[in-house]
Structure formats: C-alpha cells, structure tokens
Amino acid sequence: MEAEKKSSVSDVGAWGMNVVSSVGIIMANKQLMSSTGFAFTFATTLTGFHFTVTALVGMVSNATGLSASKHIPLWELLWFSIVANMSITGMNLSLMLNSVGFYQISKLSMIPVVCIMEWILHNKRYSKEVKMAVVVVVIGVGVCTVTDVKINAKGFICACVAVLCTSLQQISIGSLQKKYSVGSFELLSKTAPIQAGSLLVLGPFIDYYLSGKLILDYKFTSGPIMFILLSCSLAVFCNMSQYLCIGRFSATSFQVLGHMKTVCVLVLGWLLFDSALTLKNILGMFVAILGMVIYSWAVELEKQANAKATVKHSLTEEEIRLLKHDVDTKPGKDLELGQSKG
C-alpha cells in the first residue's frame, strides 16, 4: 500500500513537471521569438542549445555519481537521434509551410498515429472506453485550436514526416528504456549529446531556409541571452519529464494527457498576452478536459481488469499445486490419525 502511494505521487510529480516546464518553455519562447519580443527566429538552433545544456547536465550527473551510465549500442542511439531530429525539423517546416489550423490538425493526428504504431510494433490493444476517450480529446482540442485550414503539397509532406517521426520517437523512448533496462534520465543523457551536436551544425542552415536570416547577424543583448538561458533551463526539465512520463506510462497516454498543456497555454496566453479566448475555445477546452478524465478512468479500468486476470490465473496455478500436494501427502495423514485403509 505504501509503495502504491509513493508510485502515485511520483506519477503526479512527473506529469506536473512536464506540464509546468512545457508551458513555461512555450511562454519563454513566445517572448524570445515573437516580433513583439526579441525576434529570435532561430527555432532549430535554439533546440540545439536546449540539448547542449541537457547533455552537460547529464555529463555532470554521471561524473558526480548521481546517475549511472549504462551501455546502449551506438547504432540505436544514432537511429533514435536521426528520427528525433527529423521530428523537430519536420515540425518547424510544417509550421512555416502550412496554415496554423492544418498544423494543429497534424499535431492532433499524432494520437491515432501513436495508437496504430503501438498496435503494429507492439501488438497493443485498446478498450472501447480508451478509444472513446481519445476521440473526445481530439474533438475538444480540435474545437479550441483549429481555425483556418489550408493545405499545400510541400506542407502536407512535411507534416506527414513530422507526425510519423514524432510518434516513432515517443514510442522508441519507452521501448529503449525497457529493452536496455535504463532509466529515463540515463537514456536522455545518452541521446542528448548526439542531438545537440547535429542540431548545432545543421540548425543554422535550416533556420536560414525558414526565416532567411543568419544567426551570426543577430544582435545578442542581455534580454535575449537571459531568455535563451531560461528556455534552456526549462528544456532540461521538459526533456527529462517527457522521458520519465513515457517510461512510466505510454506514448499514447503522453499524447492524450499532454494536451492539458494546450489548454494551459490558451489560458495563459489570454491572461499574459491578451490573446483572444472565445466561447468556442472555452467549450473546446471543457470537452478536451472531459476526454482526459474519461481516458484516465478508462486506463485505470484496464489496469484493474488486467490485475484481476493476473490474480485469477495465479490462484488457479496455486490451487493445482495445493491439490497435487494434498494427494501426495494424504496417506501419511491417514496413518497418523489411525485411519489408514490398509
């Protein structure tokens, strides 16, 4: 019972860290990158900075003995890093080439894509309650975020690459942790240096293609430097909590419950940046939150059903063992009681 309570507290802590750090980094980046802020339009390079700081934290942690470094084959790390970087680049290109509405739809499509991928790769099945909850969340988030929808060929291809790579990356986080028995931070400290190096090399070229500006021409004053450092600090917690949540739950749960961040961003945008919040947005948020509550209930229902099935199976085996034991020892018991049939 005590262990279950500690596990529940850890689960809530992991989700809390992810929501707070993700919403915080979006707010910091909005101030850093918007034209009304510091106009730092180098998103891919900024992600390279994020992973550089994360890699440094991992190295310090390993050097001081706070975390252990376990062996993962280099080809697995390279493959994962390529998929993760394609996800980041694809998302940035999709945002540039598509309308905001279609970009939001592509992000929402990750939930069913993750479900299908987990079914194909891991033969994972979902109950009708989970499927219903996923549909409710998708409808809710869609209502409160999707506005104009315009599609073009280049944007559609980039969106497809981004969705597939992001979904595969998130599933791989859980798979690699189980396959090599490594913790979330141990895996992150292995992949972060590779992602940091590749994004710092390729990032400036991708950003130049996206914005037509060179990072070397940007004037770094105390304001943007402070927000870059804030963004990088929050990214460490955001990356760590992402790996932690997916390792503890699943990529599907991370996608579904992760849309709580979308709701928080809309509310904070209204409070801090005077963003419009319409009745449509509010209704959509309520539907999305309802879907998340249904999803949590459905997953708990699945866990209880699986636990009962496991207990029932183990009891059956135990009964068989006891019956065999009883048959073997019965003559001895009869002799002791003076009731031997001989």
CSV table of C-alpha atoms in Angstrom, one decimal:
chain,number,residue,atom,x,y,z
A,1,MET,CA,0.0,0.0,0.0
A,2,GLU,CA,2.8,2.4,0.9
A,3,ALA,CA,4.6,1.6,-2.4
A,4,GLU,CA,1.4,2.3,-4.3
A,5,LYS,CA,1.1,5.7,-2.7
A,6,LYS,CA,4.7,6.6,-3.4
A,7,SER,CA,4.2,5.4,-7.1
A,8,SER,CA,1.1,7.6,-7.4
A,9,VAL,CA,2.9,10.6,-6.0
A,10,SER,CA,5.8,10.0,-8.4
A,11,ASP,CA,3.4,9.7,-11.4
A,12,VAL,CA,1.7,13.0,-10.5
A,13,GLY,CA,5.1,14.6,-10.0
A,14,ALA,CA,6.3,13.5,-13.4
A,15,TRP,CA,3.1,14.9,-15.1
A,16,GLY,CA,3.3,18.1,-13.1
A,17,MET,CA,6.9,18.7,-14.0
A,18,ASN,CA,6.1,18.1,-17.7
A,19,VAL,CA,3.1,20.4,-17.8
A,20,VAL,CA,4.8,23.2,-15.9
A,21,SER,CA,8.1,23.0,-17.8
A,22,SER,CA,6.4,22.7,-21.2
A,23,VAL,CA,4.0,25.6,-20.6
A,24,GLY,CA,6.9,27.6,-19.2
A,25,ILE,CA,9.1,27.0,-22.2
A,26,ILE,CA,6.3,27.9,-24.6
A,27,MET,CA,5.8,31.2,-22.8
A,28,ALA,CA,9.5,32.0,-22.7
A,29,ASN,CA,10.0,31.1,-26.4
A,30,LYS,CA,7.0,33.2,-27.3
A,31,GLN,CA,8.6,36.3,-25.7
A,32,LEU,CA,12.0,35.3,-27.2
A,33,MET,CA,10.8,34.6,-30.8
A,34,SER,CA,7.8,36.8,-31.4
A,35,SER,CA,8.2,40.1,-33.4
A,36,THR,CA,6.9,42.0,-30.3
A,37,GLY,CA,9.5,40.3,-28.2
A,38,PHE,CA,13.2,39.7,-29.1
A,39,ALA,CA,12.6,38.4,-32.6
A,40,PHE,CA,15.0,35.4,-32.2
A,41,THR,CA,13.6,33.4,-35.1
A,42,PHE,CA,16.2,30.5,-35.0
A,43,ALA,CA,14.0,27.7,-33.6
A,44,THR,CA,16.1,24.7,-34.7
A,45,THR,CA,19.3,26.2,-33.4
A,46,LEU,CA,17.6,27.1,-30.1
A,47,THR,CA,16.6,23.4,-29.8
A,48,GLY,CA,20.3,22.6,-30.3
A,49,PHE,CA,21.1,24.9,-27.3
A,50,HIS,CA,18.4,23.0,-25.3
A,51,PHE,CA,20.0,19.6,-25.9
A,52,THR,CA,23.5,21.1,-25.3
A,53,VAL,CA,22.5,22.2,-21.8
A,54,THR,CA,20.7,18.9,-21.2
A,55,ALA,CA,23.8,16.9,-22.3
A,56,LEU,CA,26.0,19.0,-20.0
A,57,VAL,CA,23.6,18.3,-17.0
A,58,GLY,CA,23.8,14.6,-17.9
A,59,MET,CA,27.6,14.6,-18.0
A,60,VAL,CA,27.8,16.3,-14.7
A,61,SER,CA,25.3,13.9,-13.2
A,62,ASN,CA,27.3,10.9,-14.4
A,63,ALA,CA,30.6,12.4,-13.3
A,64,THR,CA,29.4,13.0,-9.8
A,65,GLY,CA,27.7,9.6,-9.5
A,66,LEU,CA,24.2,10.9,-9.2
A,67,SER,CA,23.2,8.7,-12.2
A,68,ALA,CA,24.8,5.6,-13.8
A,69,SER,CA,25.8,5.3,-17.4
A,70,LYS,CA,24.6,2.0,-19.0
A,71,HIS,CA,25.6,0.6,-22.4
A,72,ILE,CA,23.3,1.2,-25.3
A,73,PRO,CA,24.6,0.3,-28.8
A,74,LEU,CA,25.7,3.4,-30.8
A,75,TRP,CA,23.6,2.4,-33.8
A,76,GLU,CA,20.4,2.5,-31.7
A,77,LEU,CA,21.4,6.0,-30.3
A,78,LEU,CA,22.2,7.3,-33.8
A,79,TRP,CA,18.9,5.9,-35.3
A,80,PHE,CA,16.9,7.4,-32.4
A,81,SER,CA,18.6,10.8,-32.8
A,82,ILE,CA,18.0,10.9,-36.5
A,83,VAL,CA,14.3,10.2,-36.0
A,84,ALA,CA,14.1,12.8,-33.2
A,85,ASN,CA,15.9,15.5,-35.3
A,86,MET,CA,13.6,14.8,-38.3
A,87,SER,CA,10.7,15.2,-35.9
A,88,ILE,CA,12.0,18.7,-34.8
A,89,THR,CA,12.8,19.8,-38.3
A,90,GLY,CA,9.6,18.5,-39.7
A,91,MET,CA,7.5,20.3,-37.1
A,92,ASN,CA,9.3,23.6,-37.8
A,93,LEU,CA,8.9,23.2,-41.6
A,94,SER,CA,5.2,22.2,-41.2
A,95,LEU,CA,4.6,25.3,-39.1
A,96,MET,CA,6.2,27.5,-41.8
A,97,LEU,CA,4.6,25.9,-44.9
A,98,ASN,CA,1.1,25.2,-43.5
A,99,SER,CA,-1.7,27.3,-42.0
A,100,VAL,CA,-1.9,27.3,-38.2
A,101,GLY,CA,-5.2,25.3,-38.5
A,102,PHE,CA,-3.6,22.5,-40.5
A,103,TYR,CA,-0.6,22.5,-38.2
A,104,GLN,CA,-2.9,21.9,-35.2
A,105,ILE,CA,-4.7,19.1,-37.1
A,106,SER,CA,-1.4,17.4,-37.8
A,107,LYS,CA,-0.4,17.6,-34.1
A,108,LEU,CA,-3.8,16.1,-33.1
A,109,SER,CA,-3.3,13.3,-35.6
A,110,MET,CA,-0.4,12.1,-33.6
A,111,ILE,CA,-2.8,10.5,-31.0
A,112,PRO,CA,-4.4,8.0,-33.5
A,113,VAL,CA,-1.0,7.5,-35.3
A,114,VAL,CA,0.7,6.6,-32.0
A,115,CYS,CA,-2.1,4.1,-31.3
A,116,ILE,CA,-1.8,2.5,-34.7
A,117,MET,CA,2.0,2.3,-34.4
A,118,GLU,CA,1.9,0.7,-31.0
A,119,TRP,CA,-0.6,-1.8,-32.3
A,120,ILE,CA,1.7,-2.6,-35.3
A,121,LEU,CA,5.0,-2.6,-33.4
A,122,HIS,CA,3.9,-4.0,-30.0
A,123,ASN,CA,0.6,-5.6,-30.7
A,124,LYS,CA,-1.0,-3.3,-28.2
A,125,ARG,CA,-4.8,-3.4,-27.9
A,126,TYR,CA,-7.1,-0.7,-26.6
A,127,SER,CA,-10.5,-1.0,-24.9
A,128,LYS,CA,-13.6,0.7,-26.3
A,129,GLU,CA,-13.5,3.2,-23.4
A,130,VAL,CA,-9.9,4.3,-24.2
A,131,LYS,CA,-10.9,4.7,-27.9
A,132,MET,CA,-13.9,6.8,-26.9
A,133,ALA,CA,-11.8,9.0,-24.7
A,134,VAL,CA,-9.2,9.5,-27.4
A,135,VAL,CA,-12.0,10.7,-29.8
A,136,VAL,CA,-13.4,13.1,-27.2
A,137,VAL,CA,-9.9,14.6,-26.5
A,138,VAL,CA,-9.3,15.0,-30.3
A,139,ILE,CA,-12.6,16.7,-30.8
A,140,GLY,CA,-12.2,19.0,-27.8
A,141,VAL,CA,-8.7,20.1,-28.7
A,142,GLY,CA,-9.7,20.4,-32.3
A,143,VAL,CA,-12.6,22.7,-31.5
A,144,CYS,CA,-10.5,25.1,-29.3
A,145,THR,CA,-7.3,25.3,-31.5
A,146,VAL,CA,-8.2,24.6,-35.2
A,147,THR,CA,-9.2,27.8,-37.2
A,148,ASP,CA,-8.2,28.3,-40.8
A,149,VAL,CA,-7.2,25.1,-42.7
A,150,LYS,CA,-5.1,25.5,-45.9
A,151,ILE,CA,-3.2,22.6,-47.4
A,152,ASN,CA,-0.3,22.5,-49.9
A,153,ALA,CA,1.8,19.6,-51.2
A,154,LYS,CA,5.1,20.6,-49.6
A,155,GLY,CA,3.4,21.4,-46.2
A,156,PHE,CA,1.5,18.2,-46.3
A,157,ILE,CA,4.6,16.1,-46.9
A,158,CYS,CA,6.5,17.9,-44.0
A,159,ALA,CA,3.5,17.4,-41.7
A,160,CYS,CA,3.4,13.7,-42.5
A,161,VAL,CA,7.1,13.3,-41.8
A,162,ALA,CA,6.8,15.3,-38.6
A,163,VAL,CA,3.8,13.2,-37.3
A,164,LEU,CA,5.4,9.9,-38.2
A,165,CYS,CA,8.8,10.7,-36.7
A,166,THR,CA,7.4,12.3,-33.6
A,167,SER,CA,5.2,9.3,-33.0
A,168,LEU,CA,8.0,6.8,-33.6
A,169,GLN,CA,10.4,8.8,-31.4
A,170,GLN,CA,8.0,8.8,-28.5
A,171,ILE,CA,7.3,5.1,-28.8
A,172,SER,CA,11.0,4.4,-29.0
A,173,ILE,CA,11.7,6.2,-25.7
A,174,GLY,CA,9.6,3.6,-23.9
A,175,SER,CA,10.9,0.7,-25.9
A,176,LEU,CA,14.6,1.6,-25.4
A,177,GLN,CA,14.1,2.0,-21.6
A,178,LYS,CA,12.5,-1.4,-21.4
A,179,LYS,CA,14.9,-3.1,-23.8
A,180,TYR,CA,18.1,-2.0,-22.1
A,181,SER,CA,16.7,-1.6,-18.5
A,182,VAL,CA,17.8,2.1,-18.4
A,183,GLY,CA,16.1,5.0,-16.5
A,184,SER,CA,14.6,8.0,-18.3
A,185,PHE,CA,17.5,10.3,-17.4
A,186,GLU,CA,20.1,7.7,-18.3
A,187,LEU,CA,18.6,7.4,-21.8
A,188,LEU,CA,18.3,11.2,-22.2
A,189,SER,CA,22.0,11.7,-21.2
A,190,LYS,CA,23.0,9.2,-23.9
A,191,THR,CA,20.9,10.7,-26.7
A,192,ALA,CA,21.2,14.5,-25.9
A,193,PRO,CA,24.9,14.9,-26.9
A,194,ILE,CA,24.2,13.4,-30.4
A,195,GLN,CA,21.1,15.5,-30.9
A,196,ALA,CA,22.9,18.6,-29.6
A,197,GLY,CA,25.9,18.2,-32.0
A,198,SER,CA,23.8,17.5,-35.1
A,199,LEU,CA,21.3,20.3,-34.4
A,200,LEU,CA,24.0,22.9,-33.7
A,201,VAL,CA,25.7,22.0,-37.1
A,202,LEU,CA,22.5,21.8,-39.2
A,203,GLY,CA,20.3,24.2,-37.2
A,204,PRO,CA,21.6,27.5,-38.6
A,205,PHE,CA,21.2,26.3,-42.2
A,206,ILE,CA,17.6,25.0,-41.5
A,207,ASP,CA,16.8,28.3,-39.8
A,208,TYR,CA,18.2,30.3,-42.7
A,209,TYR,CA,15.9,28.4,-45.0
A,210,LEU,CA,12.9,29.0,-42.7
A,211,SER,CA,13.5,32.7,-41.9
A,212,GLY,CA,16.0,34.0,-44.4
A,213,LYS,CA,18.2,35.3,-41.6
A,214,LEU,CA,21.6,34.2,-40.3
A,215,ILE,CA,22.1,33.6,-36.6
A,216,LEU,CA,25.5,35.3,-36.8
A,217,ASP,CA,23.8,38.6,-37.8
A,218,TYR,CA,21.6,38.5,-34.7
A,219,LYS,CA,22.5,41.1,-32.0
A,220,PHE,CA,22.7,39.3,-28.7
A,221,THR,CA,21.9,41.7,-25.9
A,222,SER,CA,21.2,40.9,-22.2
A,223,GLY,CA,17.5,40.4,-22.8
A,224,PRO,CA,17.5,37.6,-25.4
A,225,ILE,CA,20.5,35.9,-23.7
A,226,MET,CA,18.5,35.8,-20.4
A,227,PHE,CA,15.5,34.3,-22.1
A,228,ILE,CA,17.7,31.8,-24.0
A,229,LEU,CA,19.2,30.6,-20.7
A,230,LEU,CA,15.7,30.4,-19.2
A,231,SER,CA,14.4,28.4,-22.2
A,232,CYS,CA,17.4,26.0,-21.9
A,233,SER,CA,16.9,25.5,-18.2
A,234,LEU,CA,13.2,24.7,-18.7
A,235,ALA,CA,14.1,22.4,-21.6
A,236,VAL,CA,16.2,20.2,-19.2
A,237,PHE,CA,13.1,19.6,-17.1
A,238,CYS,CA,10.9,19.3,-20.1
A,239,ASN,CA,13.1,16.7,-21.8
A,240,MET,CA,13.6,14.8,-18.5
A,241,SER,CA,9.9,14.7,-17.7
A,242,GLN,CA,9.0,13.6,-21.3
A,243,TYR,CA,11.3,10.6,-21.0
A,244,LEU,CA,10.0,9.9,-17.4
A,245,CYS,CA,6.3,10.1,-18.4
A,246,ILE,CA,6.6,7.9,-21.4
A,247,GLY,CA,8.8,5.4,-19.5
A,248,ARG,CA,6.2,5.2,-16.7
A,249,PHE,CA,3.1,5.2,-18.9
A,250,SER,CA,3.0,5.0,-22.7
A,251,ALA,CA,3.4,7.2,-25.7
A,252,THR,CA,-0.5,7.2,-26.1
A,253,SER,CA,-1.0,8.5,-22.6
A,254,PHE,CA,1.7,11.1,-23.1
A,255,GLN,CA,-0.1,12.4,-26.2
A,256,VAL,CA,-3.6,12.3,-24.8
A,257,LEU,CA,-2.9,13.8,-21.3
A,258,GLY,CA,-0.2,16.0,-22.8
A,259,HIS,CA,-3.0,18.2,-24.4
A,260,MET,CA,-3.6,19.6,-20.9
A,261,LYS,CA,-0.6,21.8,-21.9
A,262,THR,CA,-2.5,23.1,-24.9
A,263,VAL,CA,-5.4,24.1,-22.6
A,264,CYS,CA,-2.9,25.8,-20.1
A,265,VAL,CA,-1.2,27.7,-23.0
A,266,LEU,CA,-4.5,29.0,-24.3
A,267,VAL,CA,-5.5,30.2,-20.8
A,268,LEU,CA,-2.1,31.8,-20.0
A,269,GLY,CA,-2.0,33.4,-23.5
A,270,TRP,CA,-5.2,35.1,-22.6
A,271,LEU,CA,-4.0,36.1,-19.1
A,272,LEU,CA,-0.5,37.2,-20.0
A,273,PHE,CA,-0.5,38.2,-23.7
A,274,ASP,CA,-4.1,39.4,-24.2
A,275,SER,CA,-4.8,36.6,-26.7
A,276,ALA,CA,-8.4,36.2,-27.7
A,277,LEU,CA,-10.4,33.5,-25.8
A,278,THR,CA,-13.8,32.9,-27.5
A,279,LEU,CA,-16.8,30.8,-26.4
A,280,LYS,CA,-15.7,28.2,-28.9
A,281,ASN,CA,-12.2,28.0,-27.3
A,282,ILE,CA,-13.8,27.6,-23.8
A,283,LEU,CA,-16.2,24.9,-24.9
A,284,GLY,CA,-13.4,23.0,-26.7
A,285,MET,CA,-11.3,23.1,-23.5
A,286,PHE,CA,-14.1,21.7,-21.4
A,287,VAL,CA,-14.6,18.9,-23.9
A,288,ALA,CA,-10.9,18.2,-24.0
A,289,ILE,CA,-10.6,18.1,-20.2
A,290,LEU,CA,-13.7,15.8,-20.1
A,291,GLY,CA,-11.9,13.5,-22.6
A,292,MET,CA,-8.8,13.4,-20.5
A,293,VAL,CA,-10.8,12.5,-17.4
A,294,ILE,CA,-12.6,9.7,-19.3
A,295,TYR,CA,-9.2,8.5,-20.6
A,296,SER,CA,-7.7,8.4,-17.1
A,297,TRP,CA,-10.7,6.4,-15.9
A,298,ALA,CA,-10.6,4.0,-18.9
A,299,VAL,CA,-6.8,3.3,-18.3
A,300,GLU,CA,-7.4,2.7,-14.6
A,301,LEU,CA,-10.3,0.3,-15.6
A,302,GLU,CA,-7.9,-1.6,-17.9
A,303,LYS,CA,-5.3,-1.8,-15.2
A,304,GLN,CA,-7.8,-3.3,-12.7
A,305,ALA,CA,-9.1,-5.8,-15.3
A,306,ASN,CA,-5.5,-6.9,-16.1
A,307,ALA,CA,-4.7,-7.2,-12.3
A,308,LYS,CA,-7.8,-9.3,-11.7
A,309,ALA,CA,-6.9,-11.6,-14.7
A,310,THR,CA,-3.4,-12.0,-13.3
A,311,VAL,CA,-4.6,-12.8,-9.8
A,312,LYS,CA,-7.2,-15.3,-11.1
A,313,HIS,CA,-4.5,-17.0,-13.2
A,314,SER,CA,-2.0,-17.2,-10.3
A,315,LEU,CA,-4.7,-18.6,-8.0
A,316,THR,CA,-5.6,-21.3,-10.4
A,317,GLU,CA,-2.0,-22.4,-10.6
A,318,GLU,CA,-1.7,-22.3,-6.8
A,319,GLU,CA,-4.9,-24.4,-6.4
A,320,ILE,CA,-3.4,-27.0,-8.7
A,321,ARG,CA,-0.2,-27.1,-6.8
A,322,LEU,CA,-2.0,-27.5,-3.5
A,323,LEU,CA,-4.2,-30.2,-4.8
A,324,LYS,CA,-1.2,-32.2,-6.0
A,325,HIS,CA,0.5,-31.7,-2.7
A,326,ASP,CA,-2.7,-32.9,-0.9
A,327,VAL,CA,-2.8,-36.1,-3.0
A,328,ASP,CA,0.8,-36.8,-2.3
A,329,THR,CA,0.6,-36.4,1.5
A,330,LYS,CA,-2.9,-37.9,2.2
A,331,PRO,CA,-1.8,-41.5,3.1
A,332,GLY,CA,0.7,-40.2,5.6
A,333,LYS,CA,-2.0,-38.1,7.3
A,334,ASP,CA,-4.4,-41.1,7.4
A,335,LEU,CA,-1.7,-43.2,9.1
A,336,GLU,CA,-1.1,-40.5,11.7
A,337,LEU,CA,-4.8,-40.3,12.5
A,338,GLY,CA,-5.1,-44.1,12.7
A,339,GLN,CA,-7.4,-44.1,9.7
A,340,SER,CA,-5.3,-46.0,7.1
A,341,LYS,CA,-7.4,-48.0,4.8
A,342,GLY,CA,-4.9,-50.9,4.9
